[in-house]
Amino acid sequence: MATSKKGDKAKIHDLLFQALETEMGGIEVYTAALSCATNEDLAKEWQGYLDETTTHKQVLLTVFEELGLDPNEEVPSREVVRHHGKSLVAAIELAKTGGDPAAAQIVAAECVVLAETKDHQNWELIGLVADKLSGAEAKVLKKAYDAVEKDEDHHLYHTMGWSRELWIEALGFPAVLPPPEEVKKVESAIGASRAEQNREKML
């Protein structure tokens, strides 16, 4: 079915509701993850991400205000996203009861990666919508995207690095901590791939 260049407004708004719910859930996920962070560098990193995620929520609330949307409106997709977020928090809390702080920290890192994968995609799509639309709505979305996108790349690729290196350490092999993504200040998928490929040289 052909779609217009104006896009599907209902679906665009649905994406924004999902994005807001993702940020709200992300705040809960980072709060839970921080309670498992035994590595001081990781704890500092996640505290920064929590602060940024709180800011991203406010950026979206501004978008909602400027577009005349009700941030409290319940749409079916929000319930699904909320369920995902609460499930990740539950997984972190379950890991904490296992009595192995190192294992719980890995679970927390994996849960952050899962949460940030959805979050990252939301913002990529918001950026796409901003590019495809024109007029006031495009400007509002572009401003929000520009304010957030670099943070989202950082959150996803750096935590993926932490998760990998913590696993390698747990498996009994030399790990690069903080991970190469952190040291090389990776901000893209290509950069993350290069950092991972060069990790052996950093041991």
PDB file of C-alpha atoms in Angstrom:
ATOM      1  CA  MET A   1       0.000   0.000   0.000  1.00  0.00           C
ATOM      2  CA  ALA A   2       1.403   3.377  -0.975  1.00  0.00           C
ATOM      3  CA  THR A   3       1.911   5.981   1.732  1.00  0.00           C
ATOM      4  CA  SER A   4       2.007   9.720   1.347  1.00  0.00           C
ATOM      5  CA  LYS A   5       5.113  11.823   1.881  1.00  0.00           C
ATOM      6  CA  LYS A   6       3.292  13.359   4.829  1.00  0.00           C
ATOM      7  CA  GLY A   7       3.560  10.048   6.673  1.00  0.00           C
ATOM      8  CA  ASP A   8       0.993   8.362   8.899  1.00  0.00           C
ATOM      9  CA  LYS A   9       0.292  10.940  11.599  1.00  0.00           C
ATOM     10  CA  ALA A  10      -1.328   8.423  13.961  1.00  0.00           C
ATOM     11  CA  LYS A  11       1.678   6.113  13.758  1.00  0.00           C
ATOM     12  CA  ILE A  12       4.102   9.008  14.161  1.00  0.00           C
ATOM     13  CA  HIS A  13       2.292  10.038  17.316  1.00  0.00           C
ATOM     14  CA  ASP A  14       2.278   6.407  18.468  1.00  0.00           C
ATOM     15  CA  LEU A  15       6.068   6.355  18.064  1.00  0.00           C
ATOM     16  CA  LEU A  16       6.298   9.429  20.281  1.00  0.00           C
ATOM     17  CA  PHE A  17       4.147   7.797  22.968  1.00  0.00           C
ATOM     18  CA  GLN A  18       6.391   4.731  22.830  1.00  0.00           C
ATOM     19  CA  ALA A  19       9.488   6.916  23.024  1.00  0.00           C
ATOM     20  CA  LEU A  20       8.188   8.702  26.120  1.00  0.00           C
ATOM     21  CA  GLU A  21       7.287   5.422  27.800  1.00  0.00           C
ATOM     22  CA  THR A  22      10.731   4.038  26.907  1.00  0.00           C
ATOM     23  CA  GLU A  23      12.470   6.965  28.592  1.00  0.00           C
ATOM     24  CA  MET A  24      10.270   6.588  31.664  1.00  0.00           C
ATOM     25  CA  GLY A  25      11.099   2.890  31.829  1.00  0.00           C
ATOM     26  CA  GLY A  26      14.756   3.671  31.197  1.00  0.00           C
ATOM     27  CA  ILE A  27      14.891   5.768  34.347  1.00  0.00           C
ATOM     28  CA  GLU A  28      13.674   2.745  36.320  1.00  0.00           C
ATOM     29  CA  VAL A  29      16.089   0.381  34.557  1.00  0.00           C
ATOM     30  CA  TYR A  30      19.104   2.609  35.265  1.00  0.00           C
ATOM     31  CA  THR A  31      18.043   3.080  38.885  1.00  0.00           C
ATOM     32  CA  ALA A  32      17.880  -0.702  39.303  1.00  0.00           C
ATOM     33  CA  ALA A  33      21.115  -1.266  37.362  1.00  0.00           C
ATOM     34  CA  LEU A  34      23.011   1.216  39.535  1.00  0.00           C
ATOM     35  CA  SER A  35      22.188  -0.891  42.584  1.00  0.00           C
ATOM     36  CA  CYS A  36      24.186  -3.724  40.933  1.00  0.00           C
ATOM     37  CA  ALA A  37      27.152  -1.701  39.701  1.00  0.00           C
ATOM     38  CA  THR A  38      30.209  -2.869  41.644  1.00  0.00           C
ATOM     39  CA  ASN A  39      32.658  -1.376  39.131  1.00  0.00           C
ATOM     40  CA  GLU A  40      33.163   2.286  40.060  1.00  0.00           C
ATOM     41  CA  ASP A  41      33.726   3.402  36.464  1.00  0.00           C
ATOM     42  CA  LEU A  42      30.526   1.667  35.362  1.00  0.00           C
ATOM     43  CA  ALA A  43      28.560   3.157  38.250  1.00  0.00           C
ATOM     44  CA  LYS A  44      29.748   6.633  37.269  1.00  0.00           C
ATOM     45  CA  GLU A  45      28.848   5.944  33.635  1.00  0.00           C
ATOM     46  CA  TRP A  46      25.347   4.732  34.464  1.00  0.00           C
ATOM     47  CA  GLN A  47      24.698   7.655  36.801  1.00  0.00           C
ATOM     48  CA  GLY A  48      25.454   9.954  33.885  1.00  0.00           C
ATOM     49  CA  TYR A  49      23.149   7.938  31.628  1.00  0.00           C
ATOM     50  CA  LEU A  50      20.386   8.121  34.246  1.00  0.00           C
ATOM     51  CA  ASP A  51      20.726  11.900  34.372  1.00  0.00           C
ATOM     52  CA  GLU A  52      20.682  12.107  30.555  1.00  0.00           C
ATOM     53  CA  THR A  53      17.677   9.786  30.312  1.00  0.00           C
ATOM     54  CA  THR A  54      15.811  12.068  32.719  1.00  0.00           C
ATOM     55  CA  THR A  55      16.691  14.975  30.421  1.00  0.00           C
ATOM     56  CA  HIS A  56      15.500  13.000  27.374  1.00  0.00           C
ATOM     57  CA  LYS A  57      12.164  12.497  29.081  1.00  0.00           C
ATOM     58  CA  GLN A  58      11.891  16.261  29.517  1.00  0.00           C
ATOM     59  CA  VAL A  59      12.838  16.815  25.864  1.00  0.00           C
ATOM     60  CA  LEU A  60       9.951  14.560  24.840  1.00  0.00           C
ATOM     61  CA  LEU A  61       7.539  16.268  27.217  1.00  0.00           C
ATOM     62  CA  THR A  62       8.436  19.525  25.458  1.00  0.00           C
ATOM     63  CA  VAL A  63       7.732  17.842  22.103  1.00  0.00           C
ATOM     64  CA  PHE A  64       4.334  16.727  23.390  1.00  0.00           C
ATOM     65  CA  GLU A  65       3.544  20.240  24.578  1.00  0.00           C
ATOM     66  CA  GLU A  66       4.589  21.825  21.289  1.00  0.00           C
ATOM     67  CA  LEU A  67       2.620  19.296  19.228  1.00  0.00           C
ATOM     68  CA  GLY A  68      -0.465  19.503  21.427  1.00  0.00           C
ATOM     69  CA  LEU A  69      -0.298  15.869  22.554  1.00  0.00           C
ATOM     70  CA  ASP A  70      -1.337  14.609  25.989  1.00  0.00           C
ATOM     71  CA  PRO A  71       1.658  12.824  27.570  1.00  0.00           C
ATOM     72  CA  ASN A  72      -0.702  10.958  29.899  1.00  0.00           C
ATOM     73  CA  GLU A  73      -2.818   9.468  27.122  1.00  0.00           C
ATOM     74  CA  GLU A  74      -2.830   5.680  27.254  1.00  0.00           C
ATOM     75  CA  VAL A  75      -2.393   3.992  23.887  1.00  0.00           C
ATOM     76  CA  PRO A  76      -2.063   0.188  23.551  1.00  0.00           C
ATOM     77  CA  SER A  77       1.603   0.295  22.583  1.00  0.00           C
ATOM     78  CA  ARG A  78       2.535   2.130  25.775  1.00  0.00           C
ATOM     79  CA  GLU A  79       1.353  -0.808  27.864  1.00  0.00           C
ATOM     80  CA  VAL A  80       3.630  -3.138  25.894  1.00  0.00           C
ATOM     81  CA  VAL A  81       6.648  -0.843  26.268  1.00  0.00           C
ATOM     82  CA  ARG A  82       5.899  -0.411  29.981  1.00  0.00           C
ATOM     83  CA  HIS A  83       5.730  -4.181  30.380  1.00  0.00           C
ATOM     84  CA  HIS A  84       9.141  -4.553  28.744  1.00  0.00           C
ATOM     85  CA  GLY A  85      10.671  -1.960  31.063  1.00  0.00           C
ATOM     86  CA  LYS A  86       9.218  -3.496  34.212  1.00  0.00           C
ATOM     87  CA  SER A  87      10.345  -6.954  33.047  1.00  0.00           C
ATOM     88  CA  LEU A  88      13.919  -5.703  32.755  1.00  0.00           C
ATOM     89  CA  VAL A  89      13.763  -4.203  36.246  1.00  0.00           C
ATOM     90  CA  ALA A  90      12.363  -7.521  37.548  1.00  0.00           C
ATOM     91  CA  ALA A  91      15.233  -9.403  35.888  1.00  0.00           C
ATOM     92  CA  ILE A  92      17.788  -7.138  37.575  1.00  0.00           C
ATOM     93  CA  GLU A  93      16.104  -7.552  40.956  1.00  0.00           C
ATOM     94  CA  LEU A  94      16.013 -11.343  40.451  1.00  0.00           C
ATOM     95  CA  ALA A  95      19.731 -11.382  39.634  1.00  0.00           C
ATOM     96  CA  LYS A  96      20.473  -9.478  42.855  1.00  0.00           C
ATOM     97  CA  THR A  97      18.933 -12.299  44.892  1.00  0.00           C
ATOM     98  CA  GLY A  98      21.394 -14.808  43.423  1.00  0.00           C
ATOM     99  CA  GLY A  99      24.182 -13.833  45.801  1.00  0.00           C
ATOM    100  CA  ASP A 100      26.754 -13.197  43.051  1.00  0.00           C
ATOM    101  CA  PRO A 101      27.390  -9.447  42.663  1.00  0.00           C
ATOM    102  CA  ALA A 102      29.527  -9.883  39.531  1.00  0.00           C
ATOM    103  CA  ALA A 103      26.812 -11.945  37.833  1.00  0.00           C
ATOM    104  CA  ALA A 104      24.135  -9.433  38.860  1.00  0.00           C
ATOM    105  CA  GLN A 105      26.222  -6.616  37.373  1.00  0.00           C
ATOM    106  CA  ILE A 106      26.386  -8.479  34.048  1.00  0.00           C
ATOM    107  CA  VAL A 107      22.619  -9.035  34.062  1.00  0.00           C
ATOM    108  CA  ALA A 108      22.120  -5.340  34.772  1.00  0.00           C
ATOM    109  CA  ALA A 109      24.397  -4.432  31.836  1.00  0.00           C
ATOM    110  CA  GLU A 110      22.506  -6.791  29.531  1.00  0.00           C
ATOM    111  CA  CYS A 111      19.187  -5.282  30.619  1.00  0.00           C
ATOM    112  CA  VAL A 112      20.500  -1.785  29.935  1.00  0.00           C
ATOM    113  CA  VAL A 113      21.554  -2.919  26.440  1.00  0.00           C
ATOM    114  CA  LEU A 114      18.059  -4.297  25.787  1.00  0.00           C
ATOM    115  CA  ALA A 115      16.414  -1.090  27.023  1.00  0.00           C
ATOM    116  CA  GLU A 116      18.793   1.119  25.041  1.00  0.00           C
ATOM    117  CA  THR A 117      18.302  -0.918  21.850  1.00  0.00           C
ATOM    118  CA  LYS A 118      14.632   0.085  21.831  1.00  0.00           C
ATOM    119  CA  ASP A 119      15.465   3.627  22.919  1.00  0.00           C
ATOM    120  CA  HIS A 120      18.093   4.012  20.194  1.00  0.00           C
ATOM    121  CA  GLN A 121      15.688   2.783  17.521  1.00  0.00           C
ATOM    122  CA  ASN A 122      12.973   5.173  18.724  1.00  0.00           C
ATOM    123  CA  TRP A 123      15.282   8.145  18.236  1.00  0.00           C
ATOM    124  CA  GLU A 124      16.572   6.918  14.879  1.00  0.00           C
ATOM    125  CA  LEU A 125      12.955   6.763  13.710  1.00  0.00           C
ATOM    126  CA  ILE A 126      12.170  10.186  15.162  1.00  0.00           C
ATOM    127  CA  GLY A 127      15.153  11.519  13.212  1.00  0.00           C
ATOM    128  CA  LEU A 128      13.861   9.855  10.049  1.00  0.00           C
ATOM    129  CA  VAL A 129      10.401  11.351  10.555  1.00  0.00           C
ATOM    130  CA  ALA A 130      11.946  14.792  11.098  1.00  0.00           C
ATOM    131  CA  ASP A 131      13.801  14.462   7.796  1.00  0.00           C
ATOM    132  CA  LYS A 132      10.753  13.245   5.876  1.00  0.00           C
ATOM    133  CA  LEU A 133       8.255  15.789   7.214  1.00  0.00           C
ATOM    134  CA  SER A 134       8.211  19.522   6.626  1.00  0.00           C
ATOM    135  CA  GLY A 135       6.864  22.493   8.539  1.00  0.00           C
ATOM    136  CA  ALA A 136       6.515  23.115  12.260  1.00  0.00           C
ATOM    137  CA  GLU A 137       6.252  19.454  13.297  1.00  0.00           C
ATOM    138  CA  ALA A 138       9.488  18.599  11.480  1.00  0.00           C
ATOM    139  CA  LYS A 139      11.303  21.454  13.239  1.00  0.00           C
ATOM    140  CA  VAL A 140      10.063  20.331  16.657  1.00  0.00           C
ATOM    141  CA  LEU A 141      11.179  16.735  16.064  1.00  0.00           C
ATOM    142  CA  LYS A 142      14.506  17.733  14.525  1.00  0.00           C
ATOM    143  CA  LYS A 143      15.352  19.921  17.496  1.00  0.00           C
ATOM    144  CA  ALA A 144      14.569  17.067  19.889  1.00  0.00           C
ATOM    145  CA  TYR A 145      16.510  14.548  17.801  1.00  0.00           C
ATOM    146  CA  ASP A 146      19.574  16.776  17.623  1.00  0.00           C
ATOM    147  CA  ALA A 147      19.491  17.220  21.409  1.00  0.00           C
ATOM    148  CA  VAL A 148      19.320  13.501  22.173  1.00  0.00           C
ATOM    149  CA  GLU A 149      20.742  11.366  19.357  1.00  0.00           C
ATOM    150  CA  LYS A 150      24.431  11.520  20.320  1.00  0.00           C
ATOM    151  CA  ASP A 151      23.603  10.507  23.895  1.00  0.00           C
ATOM    152  CA  GLU A 152      21.642   7.505  22.639  1.00  0.00           C
ATOM    153  CA  ASP A 153      24.556   6.260  20.532  1.00  0.00           C
ATOM    154  CA  HIS A 154      26.827   6.621  23.555  1.00  0.00           C
ATOM    155  CA  HIS A 155      24.446   4.768  25.904  1.00  0.00           C
ATOM    156  CA  LEU A 156      23.944   1.789  23.590  1.00  0.00           C
ATOM    157  CA  TYR A 157      27.437   1.198  22.222  1.00  0.00           C
ATOM    158  CA  HIS A 158      29.290   1.861  25.455  1.00  0.00           C
ATOM    159  CA  THR A 159      27.060  -0.412  27.540  1.00  0.00           C
ATOM    160  CA  MET A 160      27.377  -3.134  24.893  1.00  0.00           C
ATOM    161  CA  GLY A 161      31.132  -2.831  25.428  1.00  0.00           C
ATOM    162  CA  TRP A 162      30.781  -3.028  29.199  1.00  0.00           C
ATOM    163  CA  SER A 163      28.541  -6.092  28.927  1.00  0.00           C
ATOM    164  CA  ARG A 164      31.012  -7.884  26.640  1.00  0.00           C
ATOM    165  CA  GLU A 165      34.089  -7.097  28.746  1.00  0.00           C
ATOM    166  CA  LEU A 166      32.384  -8.015  32.034  1.00  0.00           C
ATOM    167  CA  TRP A 167      31.444 -11.354  30.492  1.00  0.00           C
ATOM    168  CA  ILE A 168      35.009 -11.918  29.265  1.00  0.00           C
ATOM    169  CA  GLU A 169      36.296 -11.155  32.762  1.00  0.00           C
ATOM    170  CA  ALA A 170      33.773 -13.572  34.296  1.00  0.00           C
ATOM    171  CA  LEU A 171      34.869 -16.288  31.849  1.00  0.00           C
ATOM    172  CA  GLY A 172      38.377 -15.995  33.222  1.00  0.00           C
ATOM    173  CA  PHE A 173      40.041 -14.176  30.341  1.00  0.00           C
ATOM    174  CA  PRO A 174      41.784 -10.769  30.263  1.00  0.00           C
ATOM    175  CA  ALA A 175      39.217  -7.977  29.881  1.00  0.00           C
ATOM    176  CA  VAL A 176      39.550  -4.349  28.867  1.00  0.00           C
ATOM    177  CA  LEU A 177      37.898  -2.330  31.615  1.00  0.00           C
ATOM    178  CA  PRO A 178      36.752   0.349  31.004  1.00  0.00           C
ATOM    179  CA  PRO A 179      35.930  -1.129  27.579  1.00  0.00           C
ATOM    180  CA  PRO A 180      37.507   0.026  24.294  1.00  0.00           C
ATOM    181  CA  GLU A 181      34.270   1.841  23.401  1.00  0.00           C
ATOM    182  CA  GLU A 182      34.746   3.999  26.493  1.00  0.00           C
ATOM    183  CA  VAL A 183      38.447   4.664  25.948  1.00  0.00           C
ATOM    184  CA  LYS A 184      37.982   5.533  22.271  1.00  0.00           C
ATOM    185  CA  LYS A 185      34.828   7.594  22.960  1.00  0.00           C
ATOM    186  CA  VAL A 186      32.766   5.624  20.425  1.00  0.00           C
ATOM    187  CA  GLU A 187      29.632   7.365  19.127  1.00  0.00           C
ATOM    188  CA  SER A 188      28.583   5.144  16.186  1.00  0.00           C
ATOM    189  CA  ALA A 189      28.039   1.521  15.165  1.00  0.00           C
ATOM    190  CA  ILE A 190      31.120   1.670  12.943  1.00  0.00           C
ATOM    191  CA  GLY A 191      33.186   3.093  15.772  1.00  0.00           C
ATOM    192  CA  ALA A 192      31.932   0.371  18.136  1.00  0.00           C
ATOM    193  CA  SER A 193      32.901  -2.325  15.649  1.00  0.00           C
ATOM    194  CA  ARG A 194      36.393  -0.874  15.237  1.00  0.00           C
ATOM    195  CA  ALA A 195      36.849  -0.575  18.986  1.00  0.00           C
ATOM    196  CA  GLU A 196      35.858  -4.216  19.524  1.00  0.00           C
ATOM    197  CA  GLN A 197      38.201  -5.375  16.750  1.00  0.00           C
ATOM    198  CA  ASN A 198      41.094  -3.514  18.374  1.00  0.00           C
ATOM    199  CA  ARG A 199      40.445  -4.717  21.933  1.00  0.00           C
ATOM    200  CA  GLU A 200      43.265  -7.301  21.875  1.00  0.00           C
ATOM    201  CA  LYS A 201      45.792  -4.507  21.340  1.00  0.00           C
ATOM    202  CA  MET A 202      44.542  -2.810  24.515  1.00  0.00           C
ATOM    203  CA  LEU A 203      45.162  -5.749  26.834  1.00  0.00           C
TER     204      LEU A 203
END
